[in-house]
mmCIF file of C-alpha atoms in Angstrom:
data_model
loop_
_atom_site.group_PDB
_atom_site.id
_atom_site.type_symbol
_atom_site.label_atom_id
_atom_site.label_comp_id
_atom_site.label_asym_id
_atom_site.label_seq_id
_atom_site.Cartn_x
_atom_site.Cartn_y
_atom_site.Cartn_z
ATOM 1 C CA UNK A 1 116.881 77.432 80.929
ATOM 2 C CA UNK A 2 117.762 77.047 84.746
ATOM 3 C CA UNK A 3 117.431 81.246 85.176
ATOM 4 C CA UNK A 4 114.299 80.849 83.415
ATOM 5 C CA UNK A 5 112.923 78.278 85.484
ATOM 6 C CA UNK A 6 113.891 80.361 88.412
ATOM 7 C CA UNK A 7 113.120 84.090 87.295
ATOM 8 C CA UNK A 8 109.170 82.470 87.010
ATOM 9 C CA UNK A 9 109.431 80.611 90.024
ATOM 10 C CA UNK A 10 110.466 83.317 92.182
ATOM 11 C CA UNK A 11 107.380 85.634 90.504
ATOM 12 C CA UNK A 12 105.321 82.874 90.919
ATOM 13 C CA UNK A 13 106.341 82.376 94.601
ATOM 14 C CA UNK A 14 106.464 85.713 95.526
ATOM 15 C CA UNK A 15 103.841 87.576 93.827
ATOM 16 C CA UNK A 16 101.071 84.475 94.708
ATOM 17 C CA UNK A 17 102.400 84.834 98.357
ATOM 18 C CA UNK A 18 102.052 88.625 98.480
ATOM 19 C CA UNK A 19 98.557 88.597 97.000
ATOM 20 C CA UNK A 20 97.132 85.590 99.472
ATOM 21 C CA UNK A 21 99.092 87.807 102.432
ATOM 22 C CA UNK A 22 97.415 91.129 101.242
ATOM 23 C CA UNK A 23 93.764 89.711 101.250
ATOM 24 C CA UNK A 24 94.758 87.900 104.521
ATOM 25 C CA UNK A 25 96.077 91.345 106.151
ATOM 26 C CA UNK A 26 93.476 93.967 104.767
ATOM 27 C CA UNK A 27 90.299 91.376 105.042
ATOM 28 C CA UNK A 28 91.130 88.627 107.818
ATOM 29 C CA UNK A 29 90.452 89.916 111.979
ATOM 30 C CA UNK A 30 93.195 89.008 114.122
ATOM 31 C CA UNK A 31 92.713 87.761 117.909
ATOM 32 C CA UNK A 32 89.887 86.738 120.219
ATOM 33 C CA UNK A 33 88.128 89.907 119.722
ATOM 34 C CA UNK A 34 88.330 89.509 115.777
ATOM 35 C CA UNK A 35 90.014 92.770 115.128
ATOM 36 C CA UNK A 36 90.998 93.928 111.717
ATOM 37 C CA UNK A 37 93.573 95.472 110.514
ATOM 38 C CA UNK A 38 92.810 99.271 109.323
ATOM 39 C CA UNK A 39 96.041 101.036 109.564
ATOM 40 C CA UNK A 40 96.293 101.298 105.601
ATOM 41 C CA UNK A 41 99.079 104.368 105.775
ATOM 42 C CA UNK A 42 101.251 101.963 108.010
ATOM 43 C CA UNK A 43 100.832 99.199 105.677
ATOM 44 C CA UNK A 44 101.837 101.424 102.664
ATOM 45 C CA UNK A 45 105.337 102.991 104.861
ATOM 46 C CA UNK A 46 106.207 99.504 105.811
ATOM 47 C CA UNK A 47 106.055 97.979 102.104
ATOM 48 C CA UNK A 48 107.483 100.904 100.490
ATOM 49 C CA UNK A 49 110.642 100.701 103.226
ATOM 50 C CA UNK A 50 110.998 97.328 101.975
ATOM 51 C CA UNK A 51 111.102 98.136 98.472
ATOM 52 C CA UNK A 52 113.239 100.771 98.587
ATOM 53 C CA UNK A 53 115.669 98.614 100.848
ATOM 54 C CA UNK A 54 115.687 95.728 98.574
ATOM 55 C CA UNK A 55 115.657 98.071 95.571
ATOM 56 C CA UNK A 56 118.687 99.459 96.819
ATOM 57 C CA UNK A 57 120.165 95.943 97.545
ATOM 58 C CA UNK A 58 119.902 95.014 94.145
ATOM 59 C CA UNK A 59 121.657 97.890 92.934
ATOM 60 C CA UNK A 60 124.817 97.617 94.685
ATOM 61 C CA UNK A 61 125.029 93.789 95.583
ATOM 62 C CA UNK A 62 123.078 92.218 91.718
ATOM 63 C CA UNK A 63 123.902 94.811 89.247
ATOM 64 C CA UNK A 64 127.161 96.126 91.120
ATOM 65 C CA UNK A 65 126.254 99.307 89.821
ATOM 66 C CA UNK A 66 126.834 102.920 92.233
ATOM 67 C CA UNK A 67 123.405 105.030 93.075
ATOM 68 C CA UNK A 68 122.576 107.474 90.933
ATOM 69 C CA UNK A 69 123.681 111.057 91.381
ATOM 70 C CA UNK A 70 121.117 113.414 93.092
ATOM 71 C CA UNK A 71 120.569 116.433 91.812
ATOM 72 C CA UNK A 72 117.404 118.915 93.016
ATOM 73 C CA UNK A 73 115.192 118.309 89.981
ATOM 74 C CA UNK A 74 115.863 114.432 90.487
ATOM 75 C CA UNK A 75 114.574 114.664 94.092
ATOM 76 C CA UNK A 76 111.941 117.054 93.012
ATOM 77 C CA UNK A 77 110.873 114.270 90.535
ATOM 78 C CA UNK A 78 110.631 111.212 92.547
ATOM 79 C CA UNK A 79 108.416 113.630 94.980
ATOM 80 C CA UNK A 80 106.153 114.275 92.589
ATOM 81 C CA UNK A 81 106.100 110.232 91.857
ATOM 82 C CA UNK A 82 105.940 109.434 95.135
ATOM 83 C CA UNK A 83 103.942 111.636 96.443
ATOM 84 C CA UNK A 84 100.946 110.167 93.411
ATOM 85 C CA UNK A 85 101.840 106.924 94.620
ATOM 86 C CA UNK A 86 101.568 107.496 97.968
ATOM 87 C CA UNK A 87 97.963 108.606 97.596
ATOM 88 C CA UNK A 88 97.064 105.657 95.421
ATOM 89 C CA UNK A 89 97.634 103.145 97.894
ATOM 90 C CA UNK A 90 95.051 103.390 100.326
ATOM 91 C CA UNK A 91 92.115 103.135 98.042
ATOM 92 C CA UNK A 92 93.480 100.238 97.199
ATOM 93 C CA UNK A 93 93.579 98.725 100.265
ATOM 94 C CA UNK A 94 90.213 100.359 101.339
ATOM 95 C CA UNK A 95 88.476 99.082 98.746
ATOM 96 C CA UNK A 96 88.980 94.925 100.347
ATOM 97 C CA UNK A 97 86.389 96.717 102.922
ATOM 98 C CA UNK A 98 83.793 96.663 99.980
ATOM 99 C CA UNK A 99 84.669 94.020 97.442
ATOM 100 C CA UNK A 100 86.409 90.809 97.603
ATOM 101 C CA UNK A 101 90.220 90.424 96.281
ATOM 102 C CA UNK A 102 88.900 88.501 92.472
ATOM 103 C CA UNK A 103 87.128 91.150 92.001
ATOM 104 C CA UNK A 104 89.737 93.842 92.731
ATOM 105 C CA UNK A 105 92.286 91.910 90.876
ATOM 106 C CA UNK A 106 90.385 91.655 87.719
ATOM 107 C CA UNK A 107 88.733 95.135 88.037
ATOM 108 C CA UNK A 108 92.948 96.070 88.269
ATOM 109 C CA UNK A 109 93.475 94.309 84.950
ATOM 110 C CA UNK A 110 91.986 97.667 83.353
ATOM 111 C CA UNK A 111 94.932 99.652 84.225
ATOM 112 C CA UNK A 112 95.644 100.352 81.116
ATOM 113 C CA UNK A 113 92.608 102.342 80.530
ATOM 114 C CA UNK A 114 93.525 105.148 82.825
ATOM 115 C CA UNK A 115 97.644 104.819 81.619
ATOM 116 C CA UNK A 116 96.165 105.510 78.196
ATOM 117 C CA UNK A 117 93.783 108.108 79.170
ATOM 118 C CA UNK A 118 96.176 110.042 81.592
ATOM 119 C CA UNK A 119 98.937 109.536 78.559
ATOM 120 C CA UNK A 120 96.618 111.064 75.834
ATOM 121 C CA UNK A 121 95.037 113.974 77.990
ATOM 122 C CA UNK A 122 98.331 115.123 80.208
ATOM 123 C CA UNK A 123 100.922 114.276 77.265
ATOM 124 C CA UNK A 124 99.012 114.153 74.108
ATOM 125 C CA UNK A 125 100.445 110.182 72.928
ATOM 126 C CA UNK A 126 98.878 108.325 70.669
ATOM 127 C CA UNK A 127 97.958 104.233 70.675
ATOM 128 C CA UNK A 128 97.953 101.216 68.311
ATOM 129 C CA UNK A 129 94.319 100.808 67.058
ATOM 130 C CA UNK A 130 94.044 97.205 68.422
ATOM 131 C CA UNK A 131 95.018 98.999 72.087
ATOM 132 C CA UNK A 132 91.224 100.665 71.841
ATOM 133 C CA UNK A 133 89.822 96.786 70.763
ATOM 134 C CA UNK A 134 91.876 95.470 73.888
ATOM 135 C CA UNK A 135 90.341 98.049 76.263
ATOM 136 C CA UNK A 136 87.051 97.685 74.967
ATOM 137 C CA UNK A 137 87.083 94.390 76.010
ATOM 138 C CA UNK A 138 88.705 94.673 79.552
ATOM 139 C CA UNK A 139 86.078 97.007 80.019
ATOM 140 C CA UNK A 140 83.241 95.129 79.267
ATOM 141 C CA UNK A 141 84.779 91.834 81.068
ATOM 142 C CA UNK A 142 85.002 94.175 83.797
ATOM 143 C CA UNK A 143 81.715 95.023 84.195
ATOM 144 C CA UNK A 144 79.825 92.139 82.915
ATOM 145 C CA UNK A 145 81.969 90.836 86.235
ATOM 146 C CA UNK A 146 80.684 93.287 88.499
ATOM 147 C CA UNK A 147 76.426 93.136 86.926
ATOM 148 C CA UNK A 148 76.525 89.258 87.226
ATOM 149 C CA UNK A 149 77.195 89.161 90.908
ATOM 150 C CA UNK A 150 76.780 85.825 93.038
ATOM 151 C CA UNK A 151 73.441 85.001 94.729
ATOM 152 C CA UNK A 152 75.017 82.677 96.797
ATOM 153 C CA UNK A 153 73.811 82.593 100.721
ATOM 154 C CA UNK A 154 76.214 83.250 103.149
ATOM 155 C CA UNK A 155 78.609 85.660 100.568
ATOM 156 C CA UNK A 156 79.515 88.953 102.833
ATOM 157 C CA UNK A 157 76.614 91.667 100.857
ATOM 158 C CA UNK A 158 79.306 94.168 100.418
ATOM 159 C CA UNK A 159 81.871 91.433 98.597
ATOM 160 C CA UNK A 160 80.305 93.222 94.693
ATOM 161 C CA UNK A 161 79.837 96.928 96.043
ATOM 162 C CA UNK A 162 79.525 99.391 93.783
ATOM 163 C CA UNK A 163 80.971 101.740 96.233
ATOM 164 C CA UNK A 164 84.656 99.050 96.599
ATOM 165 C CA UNK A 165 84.576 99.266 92.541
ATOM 166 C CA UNK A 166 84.743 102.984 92.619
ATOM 167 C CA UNK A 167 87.552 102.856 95.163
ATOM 168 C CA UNK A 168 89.405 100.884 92.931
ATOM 169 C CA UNK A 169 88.855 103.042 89.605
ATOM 170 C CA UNK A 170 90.013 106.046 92.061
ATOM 171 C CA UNK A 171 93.334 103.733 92.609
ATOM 172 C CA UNK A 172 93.136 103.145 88.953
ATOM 173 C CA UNK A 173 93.187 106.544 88.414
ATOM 174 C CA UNK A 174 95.865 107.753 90.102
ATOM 175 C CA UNK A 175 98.105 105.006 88.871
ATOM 176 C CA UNK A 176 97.575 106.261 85.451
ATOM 177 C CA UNK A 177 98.931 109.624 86.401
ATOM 178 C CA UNK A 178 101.716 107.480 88.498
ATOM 179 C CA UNK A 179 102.533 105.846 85.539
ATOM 180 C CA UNK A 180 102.535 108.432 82.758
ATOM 181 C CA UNK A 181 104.808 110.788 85.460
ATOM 182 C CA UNK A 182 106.998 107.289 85.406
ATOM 183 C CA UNK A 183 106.910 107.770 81.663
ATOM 184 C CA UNK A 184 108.348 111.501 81.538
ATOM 185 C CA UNK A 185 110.973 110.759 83.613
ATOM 186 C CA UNK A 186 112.502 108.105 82.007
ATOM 187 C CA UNK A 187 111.966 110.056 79.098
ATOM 188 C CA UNK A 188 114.176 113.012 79.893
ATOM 189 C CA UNK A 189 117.015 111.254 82.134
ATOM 190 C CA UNK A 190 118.636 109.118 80.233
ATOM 191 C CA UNK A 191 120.607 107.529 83.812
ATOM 192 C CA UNK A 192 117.418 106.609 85.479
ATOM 193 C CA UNK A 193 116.987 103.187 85.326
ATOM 194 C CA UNK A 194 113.780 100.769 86.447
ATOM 195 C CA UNK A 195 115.748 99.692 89.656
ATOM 196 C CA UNK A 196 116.775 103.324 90.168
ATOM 197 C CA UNK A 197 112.723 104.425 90.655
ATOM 198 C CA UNK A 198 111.967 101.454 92.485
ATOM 199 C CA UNK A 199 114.925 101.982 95.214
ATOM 200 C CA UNK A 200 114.257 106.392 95.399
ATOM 201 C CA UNK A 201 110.631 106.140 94.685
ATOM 202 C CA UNK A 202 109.910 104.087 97.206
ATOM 203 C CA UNK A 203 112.324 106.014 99.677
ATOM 204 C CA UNK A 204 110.771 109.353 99.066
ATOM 205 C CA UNK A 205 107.492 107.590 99.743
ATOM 206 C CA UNK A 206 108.699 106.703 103.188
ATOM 207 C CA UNK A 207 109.514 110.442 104.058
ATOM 208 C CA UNK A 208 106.165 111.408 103.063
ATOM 209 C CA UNK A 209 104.078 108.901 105.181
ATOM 210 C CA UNK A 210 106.366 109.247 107.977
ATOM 211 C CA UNK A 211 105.807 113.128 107.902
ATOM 212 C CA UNK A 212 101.577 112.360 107.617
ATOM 213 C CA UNK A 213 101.902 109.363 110.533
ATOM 214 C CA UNK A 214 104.032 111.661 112.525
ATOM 215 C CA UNK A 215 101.591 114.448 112.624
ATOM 216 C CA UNK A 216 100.038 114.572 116.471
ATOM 217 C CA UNK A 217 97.087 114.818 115.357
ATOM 218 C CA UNK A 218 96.962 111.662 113.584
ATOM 219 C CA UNK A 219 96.854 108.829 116.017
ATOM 220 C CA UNK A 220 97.286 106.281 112.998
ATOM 221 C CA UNK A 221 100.794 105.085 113.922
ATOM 222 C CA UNK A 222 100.779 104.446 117.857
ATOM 223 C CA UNK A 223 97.114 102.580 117.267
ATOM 224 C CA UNK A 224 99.343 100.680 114.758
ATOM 225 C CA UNK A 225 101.961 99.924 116.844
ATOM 226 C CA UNK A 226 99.244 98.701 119.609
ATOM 227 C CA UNK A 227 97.636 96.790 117.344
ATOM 228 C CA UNK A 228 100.625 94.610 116.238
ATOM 229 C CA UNK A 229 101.531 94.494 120.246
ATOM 230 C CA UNK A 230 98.621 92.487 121.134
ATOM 231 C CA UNK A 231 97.981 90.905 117.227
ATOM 232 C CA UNK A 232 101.898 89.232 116.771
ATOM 233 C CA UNK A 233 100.403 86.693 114.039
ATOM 234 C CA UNK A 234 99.772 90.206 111.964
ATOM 235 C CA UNK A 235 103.067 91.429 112.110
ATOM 236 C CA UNK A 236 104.050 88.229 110.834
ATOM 237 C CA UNK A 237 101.668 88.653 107.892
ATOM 238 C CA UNK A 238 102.541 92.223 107.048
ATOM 239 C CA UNK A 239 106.183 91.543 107.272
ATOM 240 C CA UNK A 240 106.067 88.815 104.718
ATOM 241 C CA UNK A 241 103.792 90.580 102.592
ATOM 242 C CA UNK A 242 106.768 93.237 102.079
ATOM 243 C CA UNK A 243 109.255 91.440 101.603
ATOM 244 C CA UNK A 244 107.220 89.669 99.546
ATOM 245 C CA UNK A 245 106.577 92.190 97.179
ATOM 246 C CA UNK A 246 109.574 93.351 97.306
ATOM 247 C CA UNK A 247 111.404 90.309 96.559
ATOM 248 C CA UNK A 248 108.942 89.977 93.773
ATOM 249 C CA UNK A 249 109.924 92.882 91.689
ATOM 250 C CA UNK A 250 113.449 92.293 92.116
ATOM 251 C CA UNK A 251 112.647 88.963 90.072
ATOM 252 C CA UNK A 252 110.847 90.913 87.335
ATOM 253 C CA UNK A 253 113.632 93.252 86.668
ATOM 254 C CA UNK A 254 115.872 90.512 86.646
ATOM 255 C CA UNK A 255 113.424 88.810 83.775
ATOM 256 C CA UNK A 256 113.152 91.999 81.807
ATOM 257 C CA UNK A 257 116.803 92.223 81.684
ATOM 258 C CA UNK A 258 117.512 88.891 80.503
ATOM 259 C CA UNK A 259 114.249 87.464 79.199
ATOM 260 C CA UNK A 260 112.598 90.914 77.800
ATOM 261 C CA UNK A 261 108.827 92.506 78.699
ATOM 262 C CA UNK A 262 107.072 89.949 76.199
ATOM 263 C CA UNK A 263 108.027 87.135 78.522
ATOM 264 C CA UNK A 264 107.215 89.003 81.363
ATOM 265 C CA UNK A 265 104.185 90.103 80.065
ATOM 266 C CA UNK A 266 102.759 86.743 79.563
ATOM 267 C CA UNK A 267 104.282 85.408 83.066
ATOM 268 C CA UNK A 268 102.586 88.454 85.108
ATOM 269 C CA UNK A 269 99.181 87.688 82.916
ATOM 270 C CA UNK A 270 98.987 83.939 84.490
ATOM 271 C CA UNK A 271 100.235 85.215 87.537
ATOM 272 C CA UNK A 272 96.953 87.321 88.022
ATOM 273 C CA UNK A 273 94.994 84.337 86.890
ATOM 274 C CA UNK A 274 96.570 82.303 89.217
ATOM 275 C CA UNK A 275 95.659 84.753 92.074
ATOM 276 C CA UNK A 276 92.038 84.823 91.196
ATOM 277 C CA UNK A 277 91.850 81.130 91.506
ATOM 278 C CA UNK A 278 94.031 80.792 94.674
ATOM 279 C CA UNK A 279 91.705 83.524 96.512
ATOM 280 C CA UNK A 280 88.238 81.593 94.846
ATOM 281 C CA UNK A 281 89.046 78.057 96.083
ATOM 282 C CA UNK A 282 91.687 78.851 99.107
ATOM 283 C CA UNK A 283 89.452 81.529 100.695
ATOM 284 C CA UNK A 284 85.915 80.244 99.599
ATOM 285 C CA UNK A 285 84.678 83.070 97.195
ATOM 286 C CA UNK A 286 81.913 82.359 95.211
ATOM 287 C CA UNK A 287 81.709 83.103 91.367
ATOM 288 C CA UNK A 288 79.429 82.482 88.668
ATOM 289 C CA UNK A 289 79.127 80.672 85.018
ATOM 290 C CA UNK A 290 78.572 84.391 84.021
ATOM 291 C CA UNK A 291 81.394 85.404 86.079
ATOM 292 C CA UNK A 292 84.196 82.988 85.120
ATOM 293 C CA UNK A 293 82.821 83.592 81.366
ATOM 294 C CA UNK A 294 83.802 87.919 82.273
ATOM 295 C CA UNK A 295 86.794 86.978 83.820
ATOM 296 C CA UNK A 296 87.894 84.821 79.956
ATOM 297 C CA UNK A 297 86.600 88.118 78.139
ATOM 298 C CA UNK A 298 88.756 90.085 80.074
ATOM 299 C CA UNK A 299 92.096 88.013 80.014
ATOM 300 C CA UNK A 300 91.377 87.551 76.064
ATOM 301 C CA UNK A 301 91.922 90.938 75.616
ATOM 302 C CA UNK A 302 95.008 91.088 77.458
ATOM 303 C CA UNK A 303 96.321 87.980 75.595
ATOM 304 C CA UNK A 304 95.979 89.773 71.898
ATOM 305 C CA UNK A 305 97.681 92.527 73.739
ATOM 306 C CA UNK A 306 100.401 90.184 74.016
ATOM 307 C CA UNK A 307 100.046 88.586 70.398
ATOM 308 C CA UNK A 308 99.927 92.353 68.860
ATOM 309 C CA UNK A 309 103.332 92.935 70.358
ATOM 310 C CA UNK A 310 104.881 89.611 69.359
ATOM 311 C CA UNK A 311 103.522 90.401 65.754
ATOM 312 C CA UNK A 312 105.063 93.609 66.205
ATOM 313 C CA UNK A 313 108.732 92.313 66.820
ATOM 314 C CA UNK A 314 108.321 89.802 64.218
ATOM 315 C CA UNK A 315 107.293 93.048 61.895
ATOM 316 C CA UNK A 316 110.736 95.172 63.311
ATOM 317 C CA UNK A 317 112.689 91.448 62.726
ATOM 318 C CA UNK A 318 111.852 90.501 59.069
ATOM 319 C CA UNK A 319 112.421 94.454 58.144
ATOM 320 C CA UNK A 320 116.186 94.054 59.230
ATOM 321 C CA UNK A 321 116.800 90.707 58.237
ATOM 322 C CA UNK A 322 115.517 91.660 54.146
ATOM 323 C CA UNK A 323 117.735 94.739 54.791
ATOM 324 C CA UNK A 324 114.180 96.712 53.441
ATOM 325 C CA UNK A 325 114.831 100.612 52.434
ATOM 326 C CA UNK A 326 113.601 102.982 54.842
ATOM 327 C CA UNK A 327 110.494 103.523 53.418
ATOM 328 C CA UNK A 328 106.883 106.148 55.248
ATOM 329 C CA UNK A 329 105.212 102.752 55.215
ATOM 330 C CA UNK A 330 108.040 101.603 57.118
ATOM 331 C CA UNK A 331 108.406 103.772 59.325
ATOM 332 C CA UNK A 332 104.571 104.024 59.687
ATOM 333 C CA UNK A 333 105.388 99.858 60.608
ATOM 334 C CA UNK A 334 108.162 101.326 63.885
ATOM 335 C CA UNK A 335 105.620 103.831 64.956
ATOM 336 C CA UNK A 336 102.949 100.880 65.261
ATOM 337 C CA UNK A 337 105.350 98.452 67.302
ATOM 338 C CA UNK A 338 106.407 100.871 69.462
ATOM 339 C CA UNK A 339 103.155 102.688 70.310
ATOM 340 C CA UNK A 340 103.268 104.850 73.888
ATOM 341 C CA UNK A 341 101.348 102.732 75.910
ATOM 342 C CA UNK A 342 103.583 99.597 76.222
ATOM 343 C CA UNK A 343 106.608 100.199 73.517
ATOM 344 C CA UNK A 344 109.040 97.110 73.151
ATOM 345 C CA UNK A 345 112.275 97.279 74.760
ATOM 346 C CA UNK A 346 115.279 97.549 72.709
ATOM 347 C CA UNK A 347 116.488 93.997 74.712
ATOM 348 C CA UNK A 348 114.152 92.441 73.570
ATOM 349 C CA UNK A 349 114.525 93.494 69.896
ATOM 350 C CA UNK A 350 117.616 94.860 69.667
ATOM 351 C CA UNK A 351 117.376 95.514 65.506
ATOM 352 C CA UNK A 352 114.565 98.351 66.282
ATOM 353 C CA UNK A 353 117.572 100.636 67.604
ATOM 354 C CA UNK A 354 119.015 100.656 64.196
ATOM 355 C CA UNK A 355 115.540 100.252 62.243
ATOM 356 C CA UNK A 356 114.530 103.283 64.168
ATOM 357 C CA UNK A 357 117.602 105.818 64.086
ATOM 358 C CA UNK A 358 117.429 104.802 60.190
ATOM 359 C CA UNK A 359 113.948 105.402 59.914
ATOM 360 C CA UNK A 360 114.483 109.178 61.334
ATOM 361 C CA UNK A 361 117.557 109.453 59.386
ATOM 362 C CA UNK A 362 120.131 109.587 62.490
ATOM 363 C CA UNK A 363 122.704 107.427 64.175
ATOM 364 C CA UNK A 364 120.751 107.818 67.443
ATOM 365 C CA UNK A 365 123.024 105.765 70.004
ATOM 366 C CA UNK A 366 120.893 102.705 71.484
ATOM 367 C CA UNK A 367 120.619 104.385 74.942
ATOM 368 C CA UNK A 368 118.345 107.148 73.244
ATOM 369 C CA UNK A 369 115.827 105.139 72.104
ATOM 370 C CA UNK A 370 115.520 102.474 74.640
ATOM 371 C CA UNK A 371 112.489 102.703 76.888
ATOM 372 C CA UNK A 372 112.687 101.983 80.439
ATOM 373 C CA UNK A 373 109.498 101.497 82.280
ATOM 374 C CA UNK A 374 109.579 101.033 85.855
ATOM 375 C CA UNK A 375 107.265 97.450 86.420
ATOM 376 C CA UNK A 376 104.346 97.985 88.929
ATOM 377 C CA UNK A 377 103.289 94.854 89.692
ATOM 378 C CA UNK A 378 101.753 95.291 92.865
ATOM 379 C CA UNK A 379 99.711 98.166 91.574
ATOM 380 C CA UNK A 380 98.686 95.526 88.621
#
């Protein structure tokens, strides 16, 4: 109960820190001449060093495990992830320029929309009918959100702009593709593990924006560093927003290992909640009846997410436990639980590696059909 306690905690802590800290750094000015701070490629290096540091701290110090061993497709691999990742960032960050951070965060909650879409046009997968029921409604949450904006005076004009909302669909986007490359790679390397992408992902991300920040032509870096010279509160506030973040994931891979992704599911769910109400009453947003009423449409949907796959353990469960014959409606049953988009993990039921190497007729050893999926938190 005590690691429980503490595996939310530290999400809690962290993640609600790292979301006040990312509004504070990408919308707050710093200084007596109220400068902000733009430098979203420098941002991007300095929390993907972290994460890759701390990634690989984990590895070796937590899990007492060695790194894994590099081969030229691997590194070719987490280029290609990295270099998706890389370029999703910014529009992220850029759009705080044109929206305000409850908006972002709940337009963010329709991630899934592009993981599915990227999934079924680049991969051909398939999805659990309730998954198009759950999107539907994100989707209209999402913009009922964004059509019943605030006519409060004094609200910055540009906090609902349609231009910020397009910035973050462009994110959105390119986290799907992020995501489904994620996908393929756990798929065919059995060694890579969640902590493994985290720690090289990130690392191969920090080659890349070094290379772009080291450019002379692009004077992005040394107005950074001139920046943080004569703004010292902001390299306080970037700093902890990295470590942050990267503390923070470190904590959900420790839950996912020991609590499984249902329980993590429903912990990062309030978590988001949690940040839209911390940024609404800490930093004075303003939202509507109509508005709060979008935001509940859109976090219903993700809750029967949530219940489907609980009813969907409880299906893979009951099958064991009455020893039932392996049977098309069956395995029609395995097929439904473990649907592309968000399959369970074999911790968390460990019967559906038996259920499903009977189901296909094998003796498939549990590391063959246990999904990995790398947690993105800060992209969620």
């Amino acid at each position: 109960m005590l690691d429980f306690v503490v595996c939310v905690g530290g999400i809690y802590v962290c993640f609600l820190t790292w979301s006040t800290l990312q509004e504070r750094v990408t919308t707050s000015t710093y200084g007596a001449d109220h400068q902000r701070f733009q430098f979203t490629i420098v941002l991007n290096l300095l929390q993907a060093a972290a994460a890759s540091l701390v990634g690989f701290i984990y590895i070796r110090m937590v899990q007492r495990k060695p790194m894994l061993t590099m081969t030229k497709h691997r590194w070719r691999r987490f280029f290609q992830v990295a270099m998706l990742s890389s370029a999703a960032s910014p529009f992220g960050y850029m759009s705080l320029r044109y929206i305000n951070y409850p908006t972002m965060t709940l337009a963010k909650t329709c991630k899934m929309v592009p993981v599915m879409a990227m999934n079924k046009v680049l991969y051909g997968r398939h999805y659990a009918t309730h998954k198009y029921a759950v999107v539907a409604m994100i989707t209209m949450g999402v913009s009922a959100f964004m059509l019943c904006k605030s006519s409060a005076k004094g609200i910055d004009v540009v906090e609902n702009s349609a231009y910020g909302l397009l910035l973050v669909l462009v994110n959105l986007a390119i986290d799907g593709a992020v995501n489904s490359t994620q996908d393929q790679v756990f798929a065919e390397d059995a060694e890579i593990s969640g902590q493994h992408m985290m720690c090289l992902m990130n690392l191969c991300s920090c080659v890349l924006m070094s290379l772009w920040l080291l450019n002379p032509l692009n004077p992005e870096l040394s107005n950074a560093f001139q920046f943080l010279r004569t703004h010292p509160r902001a390299m306080t506030d970037i700093g902890m927003f990295a470590v942050c973040g990267a503390m923070g994931q470190c904590f959900v891979f420790y839950t996912l290992a020991n609590f499984g992704s249902l329980t993590l599911t429903t912990v990062t769910v309030t978590r988001k909640f949690l940040s839209i109400l911390i940024s609404v009453f800490y930093n004075g947003h303003s939202m509507n009846t109509r508005q709060w009423l979008a935001t509940s449409v859109v976090f219903a949907g993700i809750s029967l997410d949530v219940y489907m796959k609980q009813a969907a353990k409880r299906v893979i469960v009951h099958a064991v436990d009455d020893k039932r014959p392996v049977s098309a409606e069956l395995r029609e049953e395995v097929d439904e639980a473990v649907a592309e988009d968000g399959p369970l993990e074999a911790r968390d039921v460990p019967e559906l590696v038996a259920l499903r190497a009977g189901a296909n007729g094998s003796e498939e050893p549990a590391a063959a059909v246990r999904r990995r999926r790398v947690v993105d938190v800060a992209a969620s």
